[in-house]
Each structure stands twice: as C-alpha cells, then as structure tokens.
Short mmCIF file of C-alpha atoms and ligand atoms in Angstrom, two decimals:
data_model
loop_
_atom_site.label_atom_id
_atom_site.label_comp_id
_atom_site.label_asym_id
_atom_site.label_seq_id
_atom_site.Cartn_x
_atom_site.Cartn_y
_atom_site.Cartn_z
CA UNK A 1 0.78 32.18 -9.67
CA UNK A 2 -1.53 33.43 -6.46
CA UNK A 3 -3.67 30.18 -4.87
CA UNK A 4 -6.94 31.42 -6.17
CA UNK A 5 -5.15 31.71 -9.97
CA UNK A 6 -5.51 27.20 -9.23
CA UNK A 7 -6.98 25.23 -11.67
CA UNK A 8 -6.80 21.82 -10.40
CA UNK A 9 -6.45 18.85 -11.52
CA UNK A 10 -5.09 15.25 -9.73
CA UNK A 11 -3.84 12.31 -12.32
CA UNK A 12 -4.56 8.74 -11.17
CA UNK A 13 -7.09 7.88 -9.55
CA UNK A 14 -6.57 5.11 -6.64
CA UNK A 15 -6.34 4.79 -3.30
CA UNK A 16 -4.20 8.18 -2.72
CA UNK A 17 -5.79 10.38 -5.73
CA UNK A 18 -9.43 9.37 -5.48
CA UNK A 19 -9.08 10.74 -1.98
CA UNK A 20 -7.67 14.23 -2.35
CA UNK A 21 -9.28 14.66 -5.11
CA UNK A 22 -12.53 14.58 -3.14
CA UNK A 23 -11.27 16.78 -0.32
CA UNK A 24 -10.19 19.18 -3.26
CA UNK A 25 -13.76 19.40 -4.78
CA UNK A 26 -15.26 20.15 -1.82
CA UNK A 27 -13.46 23.52 -2.34
CA UNK A 28 -12.63 23.88 -5.22
CA UNK A 29 -13.04 22.87 -8.78
CA UNK A 30 -11.11 19.93 -9.42
CA UNK A 31 -10.32 17.94 -13.00
CA UNK A 32 -10.39 14.18 -12.06
CA UNK A 33 -8.28 12.18 -14.58
CA UNK A 34 -6.80 8.64 -15.11
CA UNK A 35 -6.54 5.72 -17.55
CA UNK A 36 -9.04 3.75 -16.73
CA UNK A 37 -11.89 4.53 -18.57
CA UNK A 38 -13.32 1.82 -16.39
CA UNK A 39 -12.63 3.36 -13.64
CA UNK A 40 -14.03 7.13 -14.43
CA UNK A 41 -17.10 5.40 -15.53
CA UNK A 42 -18.16 4.58 -12.07
CA UNK A 43 -16.63 7.17 -10.48
CA UNK A 44 -19.47 8.99 -12.70
CA UNK A 45 -21.59 6.30 -10.99
CA UNK A 46 -21.08 8.01 -7.97
CA UNK A 47 -20.02 4.60 -6.64
CA UNK A 48 -15.61 3.71 -5.41
CA UNK A 49 -14.36 0.21 -5.70
CA UNK A 50 -11.46 0.74 -3.28
CA UNK A 51 -14.23 1.57 -0.64
CA UNK A 52 -12.05 4.93 0.32
CA UNK A 53 -14.74 7.53 -0.34
CA UNK A 54 -18.11 6.88 0.27
CA UNK A 55 -21.50 7.51 -2.25
CA UNK A 56 -21.97 10.52 0.02
CA UNK A 57 -18.32 11.81 -0.59
CA UNK A 58 -18.38 12.07 -3.62
CA UNK A 59 -21.73 13.75 -3.96
CA UNK A 60 -20.32 16.00 -1.17
CA UNK A 61 -17.63 16.97 -3.93
CA UNK A 62 -19.70 18.70 -6.00
CA UNK A 63 -16.79 20.27 -8.44
CA UNK A 64 -15.24 17.97 -9.30
CA UNK A 65 -15.31 16.44 -12.29
CA UNK A 66 -14.28 12.62 -14.17
CA UNK A 67 -12.81 13.00 -17.33
CA UNK A 68 -9.95 10.24 -19.77
CA UNK A 69 -9.87 12.89 -22.03
CA UNK A 70 -6.55 14.67 -22.28
CA UNK A 71 -8.20 17.87 -23.04
CA UNK A 72 -9.71 18.56 -20.52
CA UNK A 73 -6.54 19.16 -18.98
CA UNK A 74 -5.32 21.91 -21.24
CA UNK A 75 -7.31 24.70 -18.69
CA UNK A 76 -5.19 23.49 -15.65
CA UNK A 77 -1.99 24.95 -14.36
CA UNK A 78 -1.35 22.58 -11.21
CA UNK A 79 -0.90 19.30 -11.20
CA UNK A 80 -1.03 16.19 -9.03
CA UNK A 81 0.09 13.22 -9.94
CA UNK A 82 -0.74 9.95 -8.22
CA UNK A 83 0.02 7.84 -10.57
CA UNK A 84 1.21 4.16 -8.97
CA UNK A 85 4.82 3.56 -8.81
CA UNK A 86 5.99 -0.04 -8.98
CA UNK A 87 8.53 -2.41 -8.62
CA UNK A 88 9.59 -5.78 -12.11
CA UNK A 89 10.03 -8.15 -11.06
CA UNK A 90 13.24 -8.04 -10.44
CA UNK A 91 12.75 -6.19 -7.59
CA UNK A 92 13.67 -2.72 -9.25
CA UNK A 93 11.11 -0.02 -10.14
CA UNK A 94 8.95 0.13 -12.63
CA UNK A 95 8.94 4.30 -13.74
CA UNK A 96 6.36 3.53 -16.49
CA UNK A 97 3.13 5.26 -14.50
CA UNK A 98 5.32 7.62 -13.97
CA UNK A 99 7.26 8.61 -17.02
CA UNK A 100 3.74 8.10 -18.96
CA UNK A 101 2.13 10.58 -16.64
CA UNK A 102 4.91 12.95 -17.11
CA UNK A 103 4.38 12.53 -20.79
CA UNK A 104 0.15 12.96 -20.12
CA UNK A 105 1.54 16.48 -18.80
CA UNK A 106 3.79 17.94 -20.97
CA UNK A 107 2.02 17.86 -24.01
CA UNK A 108 -0.57 20.60 -22.00
CA UNK A 109 2.47 22.32 -19.90
CA UNK A 110 2.18 26.14 -19.70
CA UNK A 111 4.23 28.59 -18.72
CA UNK A 112 3.77 29.69 -14.71
CA UNK A 113 2.68 26.47 -14.58
CA UNK A 114 3.21 23.22 -11.49
CA UNK A 115 4.28 19.75 -11.09
CA UNK A 116 3.14 18.18 -7.74
CA UNK A 117 3.97 14.55 -7.70
CA UNK A 118 2.41 12.48 -5.02
CA UNK A 119 3.86 9.08 -5.21
CA UNK A 120 6.19 6.80 -3.49
CA UNK A 121 10.46 7.67 -5.03
CA UNK A 122 13.42 7.73 -4.54
CA UNK A 123 15.27 10.92 -3.29
CA UNK A 124 16.11 12.61 -6.95
CA UNK A 125 13.62 11.16 -8.54
CA UNK A 126 11.59 14.28 -9.34
CA UNK A 127 14.33 16.13 -10.80
CA UNK A 128 16.62 13.65 -12.69
CA UNK A 129 13.71 11.46 -14.05
CA UNK A 130 10.72 12.86 -14.40
CA UNK A 131 11.74 17.04 -14.60
CA UNK A 132 13.31 16.18 -18.45
CA UNK A 133 10.34 14.45 -19.73
CA UNK A 134 8.15 16.85 -18.26
CA UNK A 135 10.93 19.66 -20.80
CA UNK A 136 10.83 17.05 -23.57
CA UNK A 137 7.96 16.94 -24.25
CA UNK A 138 6.71 20.66 -23.46
CA UNK A 139 9.99 23.06 -24.68
CA UNK A 140 10.04 24.58 -21.63
CA UNK A 141 12.15 24.55 -18.93
CA UNK A 142 11.97 24.01 -15.39
CA UNK A 143 12.53 26.87 -13.09
CA UNK A 144 11.72 29.59 -16.07
CA UNK A 145 9.38 27.73 -17.40
CA UNK A 146 7.47 25.64 -14.74
CA UNK A 147 7.85 24.22 -11.54
CA UNK A 148 7.42 21.07 -9.07
CA UNK A 149 6.50 20.66 -6.12
CA UNK A 150 6.65 17.28 -4.34
CA UNK A 151 4.13 16.06 -1.45
CA UNK A 152 3.85 12.64 0.54
CA UNK A 153 0.81 10.02 0.38
CA UNK A 154 1.02 9.09 3.76
CA UNK A 155 -3.31 7.38 3.96
CA UNK A 156 -3.60 3.90 5.44
CA UNK A 157 -6.13 1.93 3.17
CA UNK A 158 -8.99 0.94 5.16
CA UNK A 159 -7.90 3.61 7.95
CA UNK A 160 -11.15 5.31 8.68
CA UNK A 161 -9.69 7.46 11.15
CA UNK A 162 -6.35 8.44 9.69
CA UNK A 163 -7.90 9.97 6.49
CA UNK A 164 -5.92 12.98 4.05
CA UNK A 165 -7.11 15.51 5.88
CA UNK A 166 -5.71 14.66 9.42
CA UNK A 167 -2.71 13.08 8.53
CA UNK A 168 0.33 15.97 8.82
CA UNK A 169 1.56 16.95 4.85
CA UNK A 170 5.46 16.75 4.13
CA UNK A 171 5.01 19.02 0.50
CA UNK A 172 8.30 21.21 -0.80
CA UNK A 173 8.76 23.35 -4.17
CA UNK A 174 11.64 23.68 -6.75
CA UNK A 175 11.67 26.95 -5.67
CA UNK A 176 11.24 29.04 -2.34
CA UNK A 177 7.77 30.62 -3.94
CA UNK A 178 6.60 27.42 -5.34
CA UNK A 179 6.87 25.65 -1.33
CA UNK A 180 5.13 28.30 -0.69
CA UNK A 181 2.53 28.51 -2.97
CA UNK A 182 1.76 24.20 -2.73
CA UNK A 183 2.10 24.60 1.08
CA UNK A 184 -0.71 26.51 0.96
CA UNK A 185 -2.35 24.73 -1.24
CA UNK A 186 -2.87 21.65 0.77
CA UNK A 187 -3.56 23.31 3.70
CA UNK A 188 -6.77 24.57 1.99
CA UNK A 189 -7.81 20.71 3.18
CA UNK A 190 -5.28 19.10 5.66
CA UNK A 191 -6.45 19.65 9.37
CA UNK A 192 -3.65 18.57 11.13
CA UNK A 193 -0.32 21.26 9.49
CA UNK A 194 1.96 20.30 7.20
CA UNK A 195 5.61 20.38 7.06
CA UNK A 196 7.49 22.07 4.17
CA UNK A 197 10.74 20.20 3.62
CA UNK A 198 13.60 22.24 2.60
CA UNK A 199 14.23 20.64 -0.48
CA UNK A 200 12.01 18.37 -3.00
CA UNK A 201 14.89 15.61 -2.36
CA UNK A 202 14.41 15.87 1.33
CA UNK A 203 10.60 15.30 1.09
CA UNK A 204 11.26 12.46 -0.92
CA UNK A 205 13.51 10.99 0.93
CA UNK A 206 11.30 11.14 4.14
CA UNK A 207 8.37 9.08 2.06
CA UNK A 208 10.94 6.20 1.46
CA UNK A 209 11.89 6.03 4.94
CA UNK A 210 9.11 5.57 6.88
CA UNK A 211 7.99 2.74 5.31
CA UNK A 212 11.67 1.99 4.93
CA UNK A 213 11.70 2.65 9.27
CA UNK A 214 8.50 0.28 9.44
CA UNK A 215 9.20 -2.71 6.72
CA UNK A 216 13.37 -3.13 9.29
CA UNK A 217 10.63 -2.82 12.60
CA UNK A 218 8.61 -5.12 11.44
CA UNK A 219 11.96 -7.90 10.02
CA UNK A 220 13.22 -7.68 13.52
CA UNK A 221 10.09 -9.05 14.86
CA UNK A 222 10.10 -11.77 12.78
CA UNK A 223 13.55 -12.59 13.18
CA UNK A 224 12.58 -12.58 17.25
CA UNK A 225 9.64 -15.02 16.04
CA UNK A 226 11.70 -17.20 14.85
CA UNK A 227 13.72 -17.26 17.17
CA UNK A 228 10.92 -17.96 20.38
CA UNK A 229 9.06 -20.47 18.46
CA UNK A 230 12.21 -22.99 18.64
CA UNK A 231 12.22 -21.71 22.18
CA UNK A 232 8.74 -22.67 23.06
CA UNK A 233 8.00 -19.52 24.10
CA UNK A 234 4.94 -16.97 23.16
CA UNK A 235 6.36 -14.15 21.15
CA UNK A 236 3.19 -12.43 21.71
CA UNK A 237 3.44 -12.33 25.70
CA UNK A 238 7.05 -11.72 24.81
CA UNK A 239 6.07 -8.54 23.15
CA UNK A 240 3.35 -7.72 25.48
CA UNK A 241 6.16 -7.03 29.30
CA UNK A 242 8.30 -6.34 26.63
CA UNK A 243 5.89 -2.65 25.74
CA UNK A 244 5.58 -2.72 28.95
CA UNK A 245 8.66 -0.09 28.45
CA UNK A 246 8.16 3.69 27.67
CA UNK A 247 10.41 3.19 24.34
CA UNK A 248 9.68 -0.12 23.48
CA UNK A 249 7.47 0.30 19.68
CA UNK A 250 4.62 -2.03 19.50
CA UNK A 251 6.24 -4.24 16.44
CA UNK A 252 4.01 -7.43 15.43
CA UNK A 253 5.04 -10.64 13.75
CA UNK A 254 3.89 -10.55 10.91
CA UNK A 255 3.89 -11.29 6.39
CA UNK A 256 4.75 -8.07 4.72
CA UNK A 257 2.17 -7.32 1.59
CA UNK A 258 1.09 -4.46 -0.28
CA UNK A 259 1.44 -1.64 -2.67
CA UNK A 260 3.38 0.61 -0.05
CA UNK A 261 6.12 -1.28 3.08
CA UNK A 262 7.24 -4.05 0.59
CA UNK A 263 7.53 -2.37 -2.25
CA UNK A 264 9.72 1.05 -1.50
CA UNK A 265 12.84 0.28 0.12
CA UNK A 266 13.42 -1.16 -2.90
CA UNK A 267 12.75 2.09 -3.89
CA UNK A 268 16.05 3.57 -1.69
CA UNK A 269 18.22 0.17 -2.31
CA UNK A 270 17.88 0.28 -5.56
CA UNK A 271 18.56 4.34 -5.49
CA UNK A 272 21.45 3.25 -3.04
CA UNK A 273 23.60 1.68 -5.48
CA UNK A 274 22.77 3.55 -8.25
CA UNK A 275 25.40 5.97 -6.02
CA UNK A 276 27.96 3.04 -5.06
CA UNK A 277 26.97 1.79 -2.06
CA UNK A 278 25.26 -1.47 -0.73
CA UNK A 279 22.94 -1.43 1.67
CA UNK A 280 22.73 -4.37 4.10
CA UNK A 281 20.13 -3.74 6.56
CA UNK A 282 17.26 -2.76 4.41
CA UNK A 283 18.23 -5.62 1.99
CA UNK A 284 18.34 -8.59 4.75
CA UNK A 285 15.50 -7.15 6.33
CA UNK A 286 13.46 -7.73 3.03
CA UNK A 287 14.52 -11.08 2.36
CA UNK A 288 12.91 -11.92 5.89
CA UNK A 289 9.97 -10.61 5.37
CA UNK A 290 9.47 -12.15 2.06
CA UNK A 291 10.85 -15.76 3.70
CA UNK A 292 7.12 -15.40 6.15
CA UNK A 293 4.86 -17.26 4.07
CA UNK A 294 7.57 -20.34 3.27
CA UNK A 295 8.21 -20.12 7.10
CA UNK A 296 4.41 -20.16 8.12
CA UNK A 297 3.41 -23.65 5.81
CA UNK A 298 6.57 -25.21 7.51
CA UNK A 299 6.17 -24.65 11.01
CA UNK A 300 2.02 -25.69 9.90
CA UNK A 301 4.00 -29.18 8.19
CA UNK A 302 5.01 -29.52 11.67
CA UNK A 303 2.03 -29.49 14.06
CA UNK A 304 0.24 -30.94 11.18
CA UNK A 305 2.70 -34.77 10.99
CA UNK A 306 2.98 -34.42 15.11
CA UNK A 307 -0.70 -34.91 15.60
CA UNK A 308 0.21 -37.74 12.12
CA UNK A 309 -2.14 -35.70 9.68
CA UNK A 310 -0.93 -36.58 6.19
CA UNK A 311 0.13 -33.51 3.84
CA UNK A 312 -0.03 -34.53 1.10
CA UNK A 313 -3.93 -34.16 -0.31
CA UNK A 314 -5.10 -32.76 3.09
CA UNK A 315 -7.30 -29.86 2.26
CA UNK A 316 -6.32 -26.20 4.05
CA UNK A 317 -8.87 -23.70 4.98
CA UNK A 318 -6.34 -20.18 4.68
CA UNK A 319 -8.64 -16.92 5.81
CA UNK A 320 -7.73 -13.68 3.94
CA UNK A 321 -6.18 -12.87 1.42
CA UNK A 322 -5.97 -9.66 1.95
CA UNK A 323 -2.35 -8.18 2.51
CA UNK A 324 -4.01 -6.72 5.48
CA UNK A 325 -7.25 -6.83 7.16
CA UNK A 326 -10.78 -5.08 6.86
CA UNK A 327 -9.85 -3.90 2.98
CA UNK A 328 -10.30 -5.25 -0.13
CA UNK A 329 -6.16 -4.64 -1.73
CA UNK A 330 -5.28 -7.30 -2.90
CA UNK A 331 -0.73 -5.41 -3.86
CA UNK A 332 1.62 -8.23 -3.72
CA UNK A 333 -0.22 -9.59 -1.06
CA UNK A 334 2.17 -11.93 0.55
CA UNK A 335 -0.82 -14.54 1.73
CA UNK A 336 -0.31 -15.96 -2.06
CA UNK A 337 3.87 -16.87 -1.00
CA UNK A 338 1.43 -19.65 2.10
CA UNK A 339 -0.96 -20.47 -1.15
CA UNK A 340 1.21 -21.03 -3.71
CA UNK A 341 3.36 -23.39 -0.98
CA UNK A 342 0.94 -25.52 0.60
CA UNK A 343 -0.32 -26.17 -3.18
CA UNK A 344 3.81 -27.08 -3.29
CA UNK A 345 3.27 -30.24 -0.87
CA UNK A 346 0.28 -31.29 -2.32
CA UNK A 347 -2.41 -29.83 -0.46
CA UNK A 348 -5.88 -28.81 -1.97
CA UNK A 349 -5.94 -25.36 -0.72
CA UNK A 350 -9.73 -23.19 -0.25
CA UNK A 351 -8.93 -19.22 0.12
CA UNK A 352 -11.87 -17.73 1.45
CA UNK A 353 -12.14 -13.96 2.32
CA UNK A 354 -15.52 -11.65 2.88
CA UNK A 355 -13.68 -8.32 1.59
CA UNK A 356 -12.14 -10.24 -2.32
CA UNK A 357 -13.59 -9.80 -5.81
CA UNK A 358 -13.23 -12.64 -7.03
CA UNK A 359 -12.61 -11.63 -10.16
CA UNK A 360 -9.20 -9.92 -9.29
CA UNK A 361 -8.05 -13.07 -7.14
CA UNK A 362 -8.08 -15.30 -10.07
CA UNK A 363 -6.65 -12.28 -12.15
CA UNK A 364 -3.73 -11.14 -9.96
CA UNK A 365 -2.80 -14.05 -8.34
CA UNK A 366 -5.32 -17.24 -10.51
CA UNK A 367 -7.28 -18.22 -7.48
CA UNK A 368 -10.82 -18.29 -7.22
CA UNK A 369 -11.85 -17.65 -3.59
CA UNK A 370 -15.01 -20.02 -2.33
CA UNK A 371 -18.73 -18.79 -1.33
CA UNK A 372 -18.05 -20.14 1.70
CA UNK A 373 -16.44 -22.58 3.74
CA UNK A 374 -18.06 -26.19 4.37
CA UNK A 375 -18.12 -27.43 8.32
CA UNK A 376 -15.98 -29.69 8.86
CA UNK A 377 -14.44 -29.93 5.58
CA UNK A 378 -10.62 -29.31 7.48
CA UNK A 379 -6.97 -30.78 7.56
CA UNK A 380 -5.70 -27.48 9.01
CA UNK A 381 -6.92 -23.21 8.88
CA UNK A 382 -4.75 -20.31 8.68
CA UNK A 383 -6.00 -17.65 10.21
CA UNK A 384 -3.87 -15.02 7.77
CA UNK A 385 -6.09 -11.81 8.09
CA UNK A 386 -7.95 -10.63 10.81
CA UNK A 387 -10.57 -9.61 9.44
CA UNK A 388 -13.70 -8.45 11.71
CA UNK A 389 -15.24 -11.20 9.96
CA UNK A 390 -13.17 -13.76 11.58
CA UNK A 391 -12.34 -12.22 15.22
CA UNK A 392 -16.48 -11.86 15.43
CA UNK A 393 -16.54 -15.45 13.83
CA UNK A 394 -14.34 -16.16 17.06
CA UNK A 395 -12.57 -19.88 17.81
CA UNK A 396 -14.86 -21.91 17.94
CA UNK A 397 -17.05 -21.34 14.97
CA UNK A 398 -13.81 -21.39 13.04
CA UNK A 399 -13.03 -24.79 14.40
CA UNK A 400 -16.07 -26.65 13.87
CA UNK A 401 -14.72 -25.42 9.68
CA UNK A 402 -11.63 -27.95 10.68
CA UNK A 403 -12.32 -32.42 11.48
CA UNK A 404 -11.80 -33.06 15.15
CA UNK A 405 -7.82 -32.73 14.43
CA UNK A 406 -7.44 -30.25 12.31
CA UNK A 407 -4.75 -27.99 13.18
CA UNK A 408 -5.44 -23.81 13.67
CA UNK A 409 -2.40 -21.68 13.52
CA UNK A 410 -3.41 -18.37 14.28
CA UNK A 411 -0.70 -15.13 11.20
CA UNK A 412 -2.81 -12.66 13.68
CA UNK A 413 -2.85 -12.81 16.87
CA UNK A 414 -7.04 -12.97 16.18
CA UNK A 415 -7.57 -15.59 18.88
CA UNK A 416 -6.50 -15.79 22.85
CA UNK A 417 -3.65 -18.02 22.28
CA UNK A 418 -4.92 -21.31 24.09
CA UNK A 419 -7.55 -21.39 21.51
CA UNK A 420 -4.96 -22.29 18.44
CA UNK A 421 -3.59 -24.83 18.28
CA UNK A 422 -0.04 -22.08 16.60
CA UNK A 423 0.49 -19.01 16.96
CA UNK A 424 3.57 -17.52 15.15
N1 NAD B 501 -1.82 2.97 -1.59
C1 NAD B 501 -1.08 3.73 -0.57
O1 NAD B 501 -2.03 3.62 0.56
C2 NAD B 501 -0.72 4.21 -0.94
C3 NAD B 501 -0.07 5.20 0.18
C4 NAD B 501 1.25 5.86 -0.07
C5 NAD B 501 1.16 6.68 -0.69
N2 NAD B 501 1.57 6.22 -1.82
C6 NAD B 501 1.88 5.96 -3.64
O2 NAD B 501 0.64 6.89 -3.99
C7 NAD B 501 1.34 6.62 -5.17
C8 NAD B 501 -0.53 5.90 -6.20
O3 NAD B 501 -0.20 4.50 -5.54
P1 NAD B 501 -2.74 4.36 -5.58
O4 NAD B 501 -1.92 3.25 -4.10
O5 NAD B 501 -2.56 5.07 -5.26
O6 NAD B 501 -1.95 3.42 -6.51
P2 NAD B 501 -3.79 3.00 -7.82
O7 NAD B 501 -3.02 1.63 -7.81
O8 NAD B 501 -4.96 2.76 -6.97
O9 NAD B 501 -4.19 3.83 -8.36
C9 NAD B 501 -3.56 4.35 -9.71
C10 NAD B 501 -4.20 5.40 -10.41
O10 NAD B 501 -2.72 5.46 -11.48
C11 NAD B 501 -4.16 4.91 -12.51
N3 NAD B 501 -3.32 5.27 -14.25
C12 NAD B 501 -1.57 5.16 -13.94
N4 NAD B 501 -1.09 5.81 -14.82
C13 NAD B 501 -1.75 5.97 -15.33
C14 NAD B 501 -1.25 7.17 -16.11
N5 NAD B 501 -0.36 7.60 -17.04
N6 NAD B 501 -1.93 9.05 -16.27
C15 NAD B 501 -2.99 8.69 -15.43
N7 NAD B 501 -3.90 8.48 -14.91
C16 NAD B 501 -3.38 6.91 -14.27
C17 NAD B 501 -4.31 4.06 -12.55
O11 NAD B 501 -5.32 3.89 -13.64
C18 NAD B 501 -5.40 4.22 -11.52
O12 NAD B 501 -6.96 4.47 -10.97
C19 NAD B 501 2.19 5.86 -5.40
O13 NAD B 501 3.19 5.92 -6.04
C20 NAD B 501 2.28 4.72 -3.88
O14 NAD B 501 3.38 3.52 -3.62
C21 NAD B 501 0.22 5.00 -1.64
#
C-alpha cells in the first residue's frame, strides 16, 4: 500500500481519537467511529465536551465523517485504534475495550489492511493480545495478509500549547515497510517530526515508561514533602532553591490522578509480574502517590484541631474536583480520596468546580457539586486544583468564603506561602 492509497478510520473518538481525527480530516477522508451514539451525535453537531477540539477546528476537518455503523468501515483499509485502556478494581489492566475494538476491526479486515494501535499498553500487548483477536475474527494471517503499527499518543488534556501536531510522535510497524508507511502517514500531520522506533514493542515500552517515570518523580517529591512538613520546612521553597541547579527536575508534590499517570504504571508492573519480575520501586511510588489524599486530610485535621475547630460536623469546601487544572476531565481524579476521607471524619463537604459537569460528578463519584460557595460559611477550605478561576479569585476572596478562623489549605501552591495556613 502507498500513502495515497490509505483510507483512514479512527476507532474511539475521545480525548486522543478526536484531535487526531480532526487533524487528519483536514487533509484526507477519515471515518471517525465510536460505539457511543451520544458522542457521535454531539460531534455531528460540532460539539466536543472534552473541549480538546473547538467548533471551528471540527468545521475545518472537512473530510471527517462520524459513524457508529461498522459497515461504514468496510471502505477503509487503515484503522487507528484509540480506545481506553483502564485498570480494574484490582489494578490489573482491563483490555476489554481494546479487545472489543479489535473484534470490530477483525470483522471488516481485508488483505493488505493495516491496524495501528495508539492506546497505552504494556510491551507485547499489540502482538500478543490484539493480533490474535484480529486473526481469529478475520481468518487472516498477521504479516502476510494484514499488518500492524503502534504509535502512542502523548497529548496532555487541557494543554493548548502541546497539541497533536506539535508533539513529536513515536511510530512503529510490524515490518520495516509498514513502519515506513506508518511513519509517513503521521508525518502528514505532525509538524515537529516523528521518531521511528525499532519495533512495536520498543514503541509500546517507550510510552509506558514515559508515564511511569513521571509517576515516580512525583512520588519522590511527595515523599520529600512528607519529610519537610514534619520539619516545618516549606517544600516549595526547597524545590525553588534546588531548582536553581541546572539538572534538578521541576516536579511538584500533589495528587496523581487522571487516565494516564496513575494508571499506566500498572500496565508495566502487570507485565513484569507476568514474566516473573516483581517491581519494587514502581509500586512503592504508586502506593505513596495513592496515599496522598488521606495525608492531606490528616494534615488538615491537625491544623483544625490546633485552631480548636471541631472536626466532627465541620463544613469543608473542596475547590476543584477534576484531576488537573483548567480541564473538565474527571477520570481517576484523586480529589475524591480527600472528599471520602473528610466524610469519614464526619465533615460536611461542599465541592465547587467551575469546570465540572455536574451529571458526570454525580454519575462517576456520587458527588453533587455546589453551584457557587456561600461566603463566610466554611470551617476549612482546601484548594485542591489550580484552576485559573481560583487563581483569579486570589487569597482574600477565597478566605472570605470561610469563617474568620477557618483553615485554608493550598495544595497546589496557588497562593503565596503566607496567604494560606497549610501547604503540601
Ligand atoms: N487522555 C489522555 O491524556 C491520553 C494521553 C495519551 C494517551 N492516552 C491513551 O489513549 C487511549 C485513549 O484514551 P482517551 O483519553 O482518548 O479515552 P476516552 O475515554 O476519552 O475515549 C475513548 C473513546 O473510545 C470509545 N470506545 C470505547 N470502546 C470502543 C470500541 N470498542 N469501539 C469504538 N469506540 C470505543 C469511547 O466511547 C470513547 O469515546 C488510552 O489508552 C489512554 O491511555 C490518553
């Protein structure tokens, strides 16, 4: 197959698939496929609830069409799969969406077709878990009748600077020729170039370690914050001082949530365990990062007790629920750990987040956010997410939401050090 022969489909139009489909859709015909009819209806109306693609950008993708109908995929010959790769309740990889999407493609796969996976997985997943599904359903043989590629996505939801086209992309293919073709396909839209990896496994491993490294770096800084808090040393001040050295990495303490950083390391540790290696450092980092919500509440309770504020029945305002600032993404947000822990102390918790879909918060976490906080109403306020609206409010407006003696905990260094009672 030559580049000009490619008839592209993108399977799964979420945070990753839609921006990709919109970029390709400016250049060539693209069939955007999703199993979620409501999502497809919204996209047909030009609206993206993830806020990753604007109405204008969708309109500019004039060769992009949307469908939930598998028959519309039959005219395609190259499929990019961008479905979720979550973990289950036991923190094991849940490959269900990936397997189901592979089954869908298996039903329409023809001789010569190429299936490119973008979802984050462990090394070996494409060839060991997905290819057998494609072969079983299609009756075709891998690397004789059809081929695969793997090109992990690196986008960062809410980040308007690092976009699909301006992030260098790792590509790979199941044969050298397919690797070249996959690479040139992505080069059509990526303006900053690609990195063609030696194999699919190398590309898979590269993606999963990018996020594992980030998780571990944050875990180290979280551990340092626990130490410095015990010593009454301001962690941010220490990080600023250490950051004056050219090779000190600028990580900050905090909750580690979201669809990637807190999840992807488990894909790697699962595979490691499956081949008989029991990771120590990676899982220690995960444990520490997952315990930060309980730590934050323990800190708050101590501070409230010192001010002789009664914790039982206290009114606490949690500002921000999304997993990161300036985006509506609620997936795997660890702010819920703070809310749960506060409720265990019998606190009355109000959650306020101007970015939130109230229905989603209710659906995902049974949390009903408030429309707007009432002034002078709270015994404690936790600034949990650094949304720009909170930055714009400033310390005095935020303090005004609390009672005169309320504790203000600035988890994200939104305020100057002296403006809050507690920082991480
Ligand atoms: N969100 C990020 O920041 C990010 C960044 C890099 C990589 N990734 C990885 O990209 C992959 C996709 O993540 P996302 O954030 O876009 O997920 P998402 O939940 O936003 O979107 C996934 C979409 O796939 C659809 N879908 C699910 N099963 C399907 C199926 N069988 N057939 C067709 N469509 C199906 C869903 O309806 C949804 O619209 C994951 O592996 C994730 O780890 C995500």
